[in-house]
Coordinates of C-alpha atoms and ligand atoms in Angstrom, one line a residue:
X293 CA -21.4 -8.4 5.8
X294 CA -18.1 -9.9 4.5
X295 CA -15.0 -8.1 5.8
X296 CA -11.6 -8.2 4.2
X297 CA -8.2 -9.0 5.5
X298 CA -7.2 -5.4 4.9
X299 CA -10.1 -4.3 7.2
X300 CA -8.7 -6.4 10.0
X301 CA -5.1 -5.2 9.7
X302 CA -6.2 -1.6 9.3
X303 CA -7.9 -2.1 12.7
X304 CA -11.4 -1.5 11.4
X305 CA -12.7 -4.6 13.2
X306 CA -13.1 -5.1 16.9
X307 CA -11.2 -7.9 18.6
X308 CA -13.2 -10.8 20.0
X309 CA -16.2 -10.1 17.8
X310 CA -17.9 -12.5 15.4
X311 CA -16.9 -11.9 11.8
X312 CA -17.5 -13.3 8.4
X313 CA -14.6 -13.4 5.9
X314 CA -14.1 -15.1 2.5
X315 CA -11.0 -15.9 0.6
X316 CA -8.8 -18.6 -1.1
X317 CA -6.7 -21.2 0.7
X318 CA -3.0 -20.7 0.4
X319 CA -1.9 -23.5 2.6
X320 CA -3.4 -25.9 5.1
X321 CA -1.8 -28.0 7.9
X322 CA -3.7 -30.6 9.9
X323 CA -2.7 -31.4 13.4
X324 CA -3.2 -35.0 14.7
X325 CA -4.9 -33.4 17.7
X326 CA -8.0 -32.7 15.7
X327 CA -7.6 -29.2 14.3
X328 CA -6.3 -27.6 11.2
X329 CA -4.5 -24.3 10.4
X330 CA -5.8 -22.8 7.1
X331 CA -4.1 -19.8 5.7
X332 CA -6.2 -17.7 3.4
X333 CA -5.7 -14.6 1.2
X334 CA -8.2 -12.3 -0.4
X335 CA -6.0 -9.9 -2.3
X336 CA -7.2 -6.9 -0.2
X337 CA -3.6 -6.6 1.0
X338 CA -0.4 -8.7 0.9
X339 CA -1.1 -10.2 4.3
X340 CA -2.7 -13.6 4.8
X341 CA -4.9 -14.7 7.7
X342 CA -4.8 -17.9 9.7
X343 CA -8.0 -19.7 10.4
X344 CA -8.1 -22.3 13.2
X345 CA -10.7 -25.0 12.5
X346 CA -11.3 -27.8 15.0
X347 CA -13.1 -31.1 14.7
X348 CA -16.2 -29.7 16.4
X349 CA -17.1 -27.9 13.2
X350 CA -19.7 -30.1 11.6
X351 CA -18.1 -30.5 8.1
X352 CA -14.5 -30.9 9.6
X353 CA -13.9 -34.5 8.5
X354 CA -16.0 -34.6 5.4
X355 CA -14.8 -31.3 3.9
X356 CA -12.2 -29.2 5.8
X357 CA -9.7 -32.0 5.9
X358 CA -10.0 -32.2 2.1
X359 CA -9.3 -28.5 1.4
X360 CA -6.3 -27.8 -0.9
X361 CA -4.5 -24.7 -2.1
X362 CA -6.8 -22.6 -4.2
X363 CA -10.2 -23.7 -2.7
X364 CA -12.5 -20.8 -1.9
X365 CA -14.1 -20.7 1.5
X366 CA -16.4 -18.5 3.7
X367 CA -15.5 -18.5 7.4
X368 CA -17.6 -17.3 10.3
X369 CA -15.7 -17.1 13.6
X370 CA -14.1 -14.9 16.3
X371 CA -11.2 -12.6 15.6
X372 CA -8.3 -12.9 18.1
X373 CA -4.7 -12.0 18.3
X374 CA -2.3 -14.6 17.0
X375 CA -0.5 -16.1 20.0
X376 CA -0.7 -12.8 21.9
X377 CA 1.2 -11.1 19.1
X378 CA -0.7 -7.8 18.7
X379 CA 0.6 -7.4 15.1
X380 CA -1.0 -10.5 13.9
X381 CA -4.5 -12.0 14.0
X382 CA -6.3 -15.3 13.5
X383 CA -9.8 -16.5 13.4
X384 CA -11.3 -19.2 15.6
X385 CA -13.7 -20.7 13.1
X386 CA -17.2 -21.7 14.1
X387 CA -18.5 -22.4 10.5
X388 CA -16.7 -22.9 7.3
X389 CA -18.6 -23.0 4.0
X390 CA -16.8 -24.3 0.9
X391 CA -17.6 -22.0 -1.9
X392 CA -15.5 -23.7 -4.6
X393 CA -13.3 -26.8 -4.7
X394 CA -10.2 -27.2 -6.8
X395 CA -10.8 -29.9 -9.3
X396 CA -7.7 -32.2 -9.5
X397 CA -5.4 -30.3 -7.2
X398 CA -2.2 -31.8 -8.8
X399 CA -3.1 -29.9 -12.0
X400 CA -3.8 -26.6 -10.3
X401 CA -1.3 -24.2 -12.0
X402 CA -1.1 -21.9 -9.0
X403 CA -0.3 -24.7 -6.4
X404 CA 1.6 -23.7 -3.3
X405 CA 5.1 -24.5 -4.7
X406 CA 7.3 -21.7 -6.1
X407 CA 6.5 -20.9 -9.8
X408 CA 8.7 -19.0 -12.2
X409 CA 7.5 -15.7 -13.7
X410 CA 7.6 -17.5 -17.2
X411 CA 5.2 -20.1 -15.8
X412 CA 2.9 -17.5 -14.4
X413 CA 2.8 -15.6 -17.8
X414 CA 1.0 -18.6 -19.3
X415 CA -1.8 -18.2 -16.8
X416 CA -2.7 -14.5 -16.9
X417 CA -6.2 -15.4 -15.6
X418 CA -4.9 -17.2 -12.5
X419 CA -1.7 -15.4 -11.7
X420 CA -3.4 -12.5 -9.8
X421 CA -3.7 -15.2 -7.0
X422 CA 0.0 -14.9 -6.4
X423 CA 1.6 -12.4 -4.0
X424 CA 3.7 -11.1 -6.9
X425 CA 0.8 -10.1 -9.2
X426 CA -1.4 -9.1 -6.3
X427 CA 1.4 -6.7 -5.1
X428 CA 2.0 -5.2 -8.6
X429 CA -1.7 -4.8 -9.1
X430 CA -2.2 -2.8 -5.9
X431 CA 0.8 -0.6 -6.8
X432 CA -0.7 0.0 -10.2
X433 CA -3.9 1.0 -8.6
X434 CA -2.3 3.5 -6.1
X435 CA -0.2 5.1 -8.9
X436 CA -3.2 5.5 -11.2
X437 CA -5.1 7.2 -8.3
X438 CA -2.2 9.6 -7.5
X439 CA -1.5 10.4 -11.1
X440 CA -5.1 11.6 -11.5
X441 CA -5.0 13.3 -8.1
X442 CA -1.9 15.3 -9.0
X443 CA -3.5 16.7 -12.2
X444 CA -6.9 17.2 -10.6
X445 CA -5.3 19.0 -7.7
X446 CA -3.4 21.3 -10.1
X447 CA -6.5 22.1 -12.2
X448 CA -5.8 20.1 -15.3
X449 CA -8.7 18.6 -17.2
X450 CA -8.7 14.9 -18.1
X451 CA -9.5 14.5 -21.8
X452 CA -10.7 11.1 -23.1
X453 CA -8.8 11.0 -26.4
X454 CA -9.7 8.3 -29.1
X455 CA -8.0 4.9 -29.5
X456 CA -8.9 4.8 -33.2
X457 CA -7.0 7.2 -35.3
X458 CA -6.0 7.9 -38.9
X459 CA -2.8 9.7 -38.1
X460 CA 0.7 8.4 -37.4
X461 CA 1.5 10.7 -34.5
X462 CA 5.1 9.7 -34.0
X463 CA 5.8 9.3 -37.7
X464 CA 7.4 6.0 -37.0
X465 CA 4.8 3.7 -38.7
X466 CA 4.9 1.3 -35.8
X467 CA 1.1 1.1 -35.9
X468 CA -1.5 -1.6 -35.8
X469 CA -3.9 -1.2 -38.7
X470 CA -7.6 -1.7 -38.0
X471 CA -9.1 -4.4 -40.2
X472 CA -12.8 -4.4 -40.7
X473 CA -15.1 -7.4 -40.1
X474 CA -15.8 -9.8 -43.0
X475 CA -18.9 -8.0 -44.2
X476 CA -16.8 -5.0 -45.2
X477 CA -14.2 -7.0 -47.0
X478 CA -15.3 -7.7 -50.6
X479 CA -15.1 -11.4 -51.4
X480 CA -13.5 -10.6 -54.8
X481 CA -10.5 -8.7 -53.6
X482 CA -10.3 -10.3 -50.1
X483 CA -8.7 -7.1 -49.1
X484 CA -9.7 -4.5 -46.6
X485 CA -11.3 -1.7 -48.6
X486 CA -11.7 0.6 -45.6
X487 CA -15.4 0.9 -46.3
X488 CA -16.3 1.5 -42.6
X489 CA -14.3 4.7 -42.0
X490 CA -13.6 5.4 -45.7
X491 CA -9.9 5.4 -45.0
X492 CA -7.1 3.5 -43.3
X493 CA -7.3 3.6 -39.5
X494 CA -5.0 2.5 -36.8
X495 CA -4.8 2.0 -33.0
X496 CA -3.3 5.1 -31.5
X497 CA 0.5 5.3 -30.8
X498 CA 0.0 8.5 -28.8
X499 CA -2.9 10.8 -28.0
X500 CA -0.8 13.9 -28.1
X501 CA -2.1 15.5 -31.3
X502 CA -5.7 15.2 -30.1
X503 CA -4.7 16.5 -26.7
X504 CA -3.0 19.5 -28.3
X505 CA -6.4 20.5 -29.7
X506 CA -7.8 20.6 -26.1
X507 CA -4.6 22.3 -24.7
X508 CA -5.2 25.0 -27.3
X509 CA -8.5 25.8 -25.7
X510 CA -8.6 24.5 -22.2
X511 CA -4.9 25.4 -21.4
X512 CA -4.1 22.5 -19.0
X513 CA -5.1 19.0 -20.0
X514 CA -4.0 15.3 -19.8
X515 CA -5.0 12.0 -21.1
X516 CA -4.3 8.5 -19.7
X517 CA -5.2 5.4 -21.6
X518 CA -4.1 2.3 -23.6
X519 CA -1.5 3.0 -26.3
X520 CA -0.5 0.6 -29.0
X521 CA 2.8 0.1 -30.8
X522 CA 3.7 -2.6 -33.3
X523 CA 7.4 -2.4 -32.5
X524 CA 8.9 -5.8 -33.2
X525 CA 11.4 -5.1 -30.5
X526 CA 11.1 -8.1 -28.3
X527 CA 12.7 -6.5 -25.3
X528 CA 11.9 -6.5 -21.6
X529 CA 10.8 -2.8 -21.9
X530 CA 8.4 -2.9 -24.8
X531 CA 4.7 -3.9 -24.9
X532 CA 2.4 -3.8 -27.9
X533 CA -0.3 -2.4 -25.6
X534 CA 0.7 -0.2 -22.7
X535 CA -0.7 2.8 -20.8
X536 CA 0.6 6.2 -21.5
X537 CA 0.0 9.3 -19.5
X538 CA 0.2 12.4 -21.7
X539 CA 0.2 16.0 -20.4
X540 CA -0.2 19.1 -22.6
X541 CA -0.1 22.7 -21.4
X542 CA -0.5 25.9 -23.2
X543 CA 1.6 29.1 -22.6
X544 CA 4.7 27.3 -21.4
X545 CA 8.1 26.4 -22.9
X546 CA 10.5 23.5 -22.5
X547 CA 12.1 24.5 -19.1
X548 CA 8.7 24.8 -17.5
X549 CA 7.4 21.5 -18.7
X550 CA 10.6 19.9 -17.4
X551 CA 9.9 21.5 -14.0
X552 CA 6.3 20.2 -14.0
X553 CA 7.4 16.7 -15.0
X554 CA 9.9 16.5 -12.1
X555 CA 7.4 17.9 -9.6
X556 CA 4.8 15.4 -10.8
X557 CA 7.1 12.4 -10.5
X558 CA 8.2 13.4 -7.0
X559 CA 4.5 13.8 -5.9
X560 CA 3.3 10.4 -7.1
X561 CA 6.4 8.6 -5.8
X562 CA 6.0 10.2 -2.4
X563 CA 2.4 9.1 -2.2
X564 CA 3.4 5.6 -3.4
X565 CA 5.8 5.3 -0.4
X566 CA 3.1 6.4 2.0
X567 CA 0.3 4.1 0.6
X568 CA 2.1 1.0 -0.8
X569 CA 4.9 0.5 1.6
X570 CA 4.0 -3.1 2.3
X571 CA 4.0 -4.1 -1.4
X572 CA 7.2 -2.2 -2.1
X573 CA 8.9 -3.9 0.8
X574 CA 7.7 -7.2 -0.7
X575 CA 9.6 -6.5 -3.9
X576 CA 12.6 -5.2 -1.9
X577 CA 12.9 -8.5 -0.1
X578 CA 12.3 -10.5 -3.3
X579 CA 15.0 -8.8 -5.2
X580 CA 17.2 -7.9 -2.3
X581 CA 17.2 -4.2 -3.1
X582 CA 16.3 -1.3 -0.8
X583 CA 13.5 0.1 -2.9
X584 CA 12.3 2.6 -0.3
X585 CA 15.8 4.2 -0.4
X586 CA 15.9 4.0 -4.2
X587 CA 12.5 5.8 -4.5
X588 CA 13.4 8.3 -1.8
X589 CA 16.6 9.1 -3.6
X590 CA 14.6 10.0 -6.7
X591 CA 12.3 12.2 -4.6
X592 CA 15.0 14.0 -2.8
X593 CA 17.8 14.4 -5.4
X594 CA 17.7 16.6 -8.4
X595 CA 18.0 15.3 -11.9
X596 CA 21.0 16.1 -14.1
X597 CA 20.0 18.1 -17.1
X598 CA 22.3 18.0 -20.1
X599 CA 22.3 18.9 -23.7
X600 CA 22.2 16.2 -26.3
X601 CA 25.6 17.4 -27.5
X602 CA 27.1 17.0 -24.0
X603 CA 25.7 13.5 -23.8
X604 CA 27.3 12.6 -27.1
X605 CA 30.6 14.0 -26.0
X606 CA 30.6 11.9 -22.9
X607 CA 29.5 8.8 -24.8
X608 CA 32.0 9.1 -27.7
X609 CA 34.9 9.0 -25.2
X610 CA 33.6 5.6 -24.0
X611 CA 32.8 4.1 -27.4
X612 CA 35.0 1.1 -26.8
X613 CA 32.5 -0.1 -24.2
X614 CA 29.5 -0.2 -26.5
X615 CA 28.2 -2.8 -28.9
X616 CA 26.8 0.0 -31.1
X617 CA 29.2 2.8 -31.5
X618 CA 27.9 6.3 -31.1
X619 CA 28.6 9.4 -33.2
X620 CA 27.3 12.9 -33.5
X621 CA 23.7 13.0 -34.6
X622 CA 23.0 9.3 -33.8
X623 CA 20.2 8.2 -31.5
X624 CA 21.0 6.8 -28.1
X625 CA 20.6 3.0 -27.6
X626 CA 19.6 1.4 -24.3
X627 CA 23.3 0.7 -23.5
X628 CA 24.2 4.4 -24.0
X629 CA 21.3 5.5 -21.8
X630 CA 22.4 3.2 -19.0
X631 CA 26.0 4.3 -19.2
X632 CA 24.8 7.9 -18.5
X633 CA 22.4 7.0 -15.7
X634 CA 24.2 4.2 -14.0
X635 CA 27.9 4.9 -14.6
X636 CA 28.6 8.5 -15.4
X637 CA 26.0 10.4 -13.4
X638 CA 24.7 7.7 -11.1
X639 CA 21.4 9.6 -11.1
X640 CA 18.3 10.4 -13.3
X641 CA 19.3 12.3 -16.4
X642 CA 17.3 14.7 -18.6
X643 CA 18.7 15.0 -22.2
X644 CA 17.6 18.2 -24.0
X645 CA 17.6 19.5 -27.5
X646 CA 18.1 16.5 -29.8
X647 CA 18.9 16.9 -33.5
X648 CA 15.6 17.4 -35.3
X649 CA 16.2 14.3 -37.5
X650 CA 16.0 12.1 -34.5
X651 CA 12.6 13.4 -33.3
X652 CA 9.0 13.7 -34.5
X653 CA 7.7 16.4 -36.7
X654 CA 5.8 18.2 -34.0
X655 CA 8.7 19.4 -31.9
X656 CA 9.6 23.0 -31.9
X657 CA 12.7 23.9 -34.0
X658 CA 15.3 25.8 -32.0
X659 CA 16.9 29.0 -33.3
X660 CA 19.9 27.0 -34.5
X661 CA 17.5 25.4 -37.0
X662 CA 19.2 22.0 -36.3
X663 CA 17.9 20.9 -32.9
X664 CA 14.4 20.7 -31.4
X665 CA 13.2 21.8 -27.9
X666 CA 12.9 18.2 -26.7
X667 CA 13.6 16.3 -23.5
X668 CA 14.0 12.6 -22.7
X669 CA 14.1 11.6 -19.0
X670 CA 16.2 8.5 -18.3
X671 CA 16.2 6.6 -15.0
X672 CA 19.0 4.4 -13.6
X673 CA 18.8 0.7 -14.6
X674 CA 15.8 1.5 -16.8
X675 CA 16.6 4.0 -19.5
X676 CA 13.9 6.2 -21.1
X677 CA 10.7 6.7 -19.1
X678 CA 9.4 10.0 -20.4
X679 CA 9.6 11.8 -23.7
X680 CA 8.4 15.4 -24.2
X681 CA 8.9 18.7 -25.9
X682 CA 7.8 22.2 -26.7
X683 CA 5.5 21.9 -29.7
X684 CA 6.1 23.7 -33.0
X685 CA 3.5 26.5 -32.9
X686 CA 4.4 28.4 -36.1
X687 CA 2.5 27.2 -39.1
X688 CA 5.3 27.9 -41.6
X689 CA 7.8 25.9 -39.6
X690 CA 5.4 23.1 -39.1
X691 CA 4.7 22.9 -42.8
X692 CA 8.4 22.9 -43.5
X693 CA 8.9 19.9 -41.1
X694 CA 6.0 18.0 -42.7
X695 CA 7.5 18.6 -46.1
X696 CA 11.0 17.5 -45.0
X697 CA 9.6 14.3 -43.5
X698 CA 7.4 13.7 -46.6
X699 CA 4.3 13.7 -44.5
X700 CA 1.1 14.5 -46.3
X701 CA 0.2 18.1 -45.2
X702 CA -3.5 17.5 -46.1
X703 CA -3.8 14.7 -43.6
X704 CA -2.8 17.1 -40.8
X705 CA -5.3 19.8 -41.8
X706 CA -6.9 20.0 -38.4
X707 CA -3.6 20.0 -36.6
X708 CA -2.5 22.8 -38.8
X709 CA -5.7 24.7 -38.0
X710 CA -4.5 24.9 -34.3
X711 CA -1.6 27.0 -35.7
X712 CA -3.8 29.0 -38.0
X713 CA -6.3 30.2 -35.5
X714 CA -4.9 31.7 -32.3
X715 CA -1.7 29.7 -32.0
X716 CA 0.0 29.6 -28.6
X717 CA 3.3 28.3 -27.3
X718 CA 2.6 24.9 -25.6
X719 CA 4.5 21.9 -24.3
X720 CA 3.9 18.4 -23.1
X721 CA 5.2 15.0 -22.2
X722 CA 4.3 11.3 -22.2
X723 CA 5.1 8.8 -19.5
X724 CA 5.2 5.1 -20.1
X725 CA 3.2 3.8 -17.1
X726 CA 4.6 0.3 -17.1
X727 CA 8.1 1.6 -17.3
X728 CA 7.5 3.5 -14.1
X729 CA 6.3 0.2 -12.5
X730 CA 9.6 -1.5 -13.6
X731 CA 11.5 1.3 -11.9
X732 CA 9.7 1.3 -8.5
X733 CA 9.6 -2.5 -8.2
X734 CA 12.9 -3.6 -9.8
X735 CA 10.9 -6.2 -11.9
X736 CA 12.9 -7.0 -14.9
X737 CA 10.3 -7.9 -17.5
X738 CA 7.5 -5.5 -18.5
X739 CA 5.2 -8.4 -19.1
X740 CA 5.0 -9.0 -15.4
X741 CA 3.7 -5.5 -14.5
X742 CA 0.6 -5.5 -16.6
X743 CA -2.5 -7.6 -16.0
X744 CA -2.8 -9.2 -19.5
X745 CA 0.4 -8.6 -21.4
X746 CA 0.3 -8.1 -25.1
X747 CA 3.7 -8.1 -26.8
X748 CA 5.3 -9.6 -29.9
X749 CA 4.1 -13.3 -30.2
X750 CA 2.2 -12.8 -26.9
X751 CA -1.5 -12.2 -26.8
X752 CA -2.9 -15.3 -25.0
X753 CA -6.4 -14.2 -24.2
Ligands
4AD45 O1 8.8 8.8 -26.3 P1 7.4 8.5 -26.8 O2 7.4 7.8 -28.1 O3 6.7 9.9 -26.8 C1 5.4 10.1 -27.3 O4 4.7 9.2 -27.8 C2 5.0 11.5 -27.2 N1 3.9 11.7 -28.2 C3 4.6 11.8 -25.8 C4 4.1 13.2 -25.6 O5 4.9 14.1 -25.6 N2 2.8 13.4 -25.3 O6 6.7 7.7 -25.7 C5 6.5 8.2 -24.4 C6 6.9 7.1 -23.4 C7 8.3 6.6 -23.5 O7 9.3 7.4 -22.9 C8 8.2 5.2 -22.8 O8 8.3 5.4 -21.4 C9 6.8 4.8 -23.2 O9 6.1 5.9 -23.6 N3 6.8 3.8 -24.2 C10 6.6 2.5 -24.1 N4 6.3 1.7 -23.0 C11 6.1 0.4 -23.1 N5 6.1 -0.2 -24.3 C12 6.4 0.5 -25.5 N6 6.3 -0.2 -26.6 C13 6.6 1.9 -25.4 N7 6.9 2.8 -26.3 C14 7.0 4.0 -25.6
MG46 MG1 10.8 8.7 -26.8

C-alpha cells in the first residue's frame, strides 16, 4: 500500500522497513559519483521527502537522470533517518517508476523557481502543487472540520439551505440572477421569461431566512455553504463566491449570541493552533509575523464591545485622518474599521446597535425605535469578519420595516408566517470563512485563500 509523507513524519511507519510512496518531484540534484537526490512532495503535509537513487537502479540513466520538477513518481525503498537526524527521514530507493513526465519542462508553469501570487492565480488547477496553496488548503480543511465539530458538540443541527432563492435576503440587490438555458428563452423576445421557476431567481446572498424557519422549530441550527454576491467592489476582501457559516438560535437575545460567537471563535482557533501549527508557522516565516502569538492573543483576550454611537464619537474626532469623512448615522468604511481595531483599541472590536437605516429589514428594532439589535465583529488588520443580530420577531414591526424599505410584503409571506405562528425571540450571525483565513494566515488577497477564486472579472475555469 502507498504511504504518505505525513504517515512517515507522524511516526506511523517503522524505520528500516520497505515502503512504497508516490509524489511529485520538487527538485533533483545529480552527483557525479553516480547517485541523485530527488525531493518529492505529496501534499499530505508541508514537509518534503528526500529520495536517494543510485546508478544501480535499472532505469537510472535512461529515466531518473531525466526527471524534472513536476514529474510524478512511485518509489519503493527503505526508510532511514536523514544523516542521523532523528527529525528527518529519507528513502534509499530500490525501484523508481515514472508515473508521469512533464512535457517541455521549460513551459511548466509551476517550475522550481519563485512565482508571484498573481502568476499562480492564472493557474488555479496547478497552484495546489505549491507550498503556499497546499498550506492554505490544509488550514481550510482543519477549520471546516472544527467549525462542524463545535456545533455538533453543542447540539446544533446542520441544515442544508438552498443556493437558488427568489428573495433578496440582505435587501442590497447585489445578487446574481439565474438565467435559464436557451430552450426556455423564447426566440422572439430573446429574453429570459422565467418559465422554469415561473419567477425571477437568484443565487443566495445568505441562507439566514431559510435557516430562521428551522431555528423556529429545531431551536439550534447552522448552515455552511457557498454564498454569492455580485458586489462590484474589486477589493482584496470580496469574492463573488465565498463560504459563509450562518448560525441561528431560538430563545436568545443579542448579548447571548455575542457570547456564543466569541466562544465559537476561540474554540476553532485553539484547535487550529493544535492541528495546523506547521502550516501556520509556514505563513509566519513567509510574512515575518508571529501568527501563533497573534492567534493566541485573540483566544486569550476579550473583545471590546462598544455601541455604534461610541464608535462614531471616537471616529468623528479623527476625521482628518480619513479619506471618507464620517458623521452620525453614516456607515463605517474599511479605513474607519481599521482605525478602531488597529489604532484606538489595538484589539478585536464588537460594534452594537447600528441605526436601523444602515442594516437589513430583519433586525430587531430597539426600544428607541431608531437602532437595531445588531453586532459587527471587526478584527485587527482585517475589518469586518462577522455580522449578526437579534431578529425582528414581532409581525407588526416586521411589516413596518418591509413597508419603510419598500419591500414587497407578499414575497415574504412564508417569513412572515414564522411570526404569525408561535413566534419566538431568536438571534444569529454569519461568518465569512475566507475572511477568517485572511486573518489567521496574514495573506493579503482573498483570491489566494480559496481554491478556485471567483471575483469581479475573474472566473477562469
Ligand atoms: O454581514 P453580512 O452581509 O451578513 C449576512 O449576510 C447575514 N445574513 C448573516 C447572518 O446573520 N446570518 O455577511 C456576513 C459575513 C461578513 O461579515 C463577511 O465576513 C462575509 O460574510 N462577507 C464576504 N466575504 C467574502 N466576500 C464577500 N463578498 C463577502 N460579503 C460578506
Ligand atoms: Mg455585514
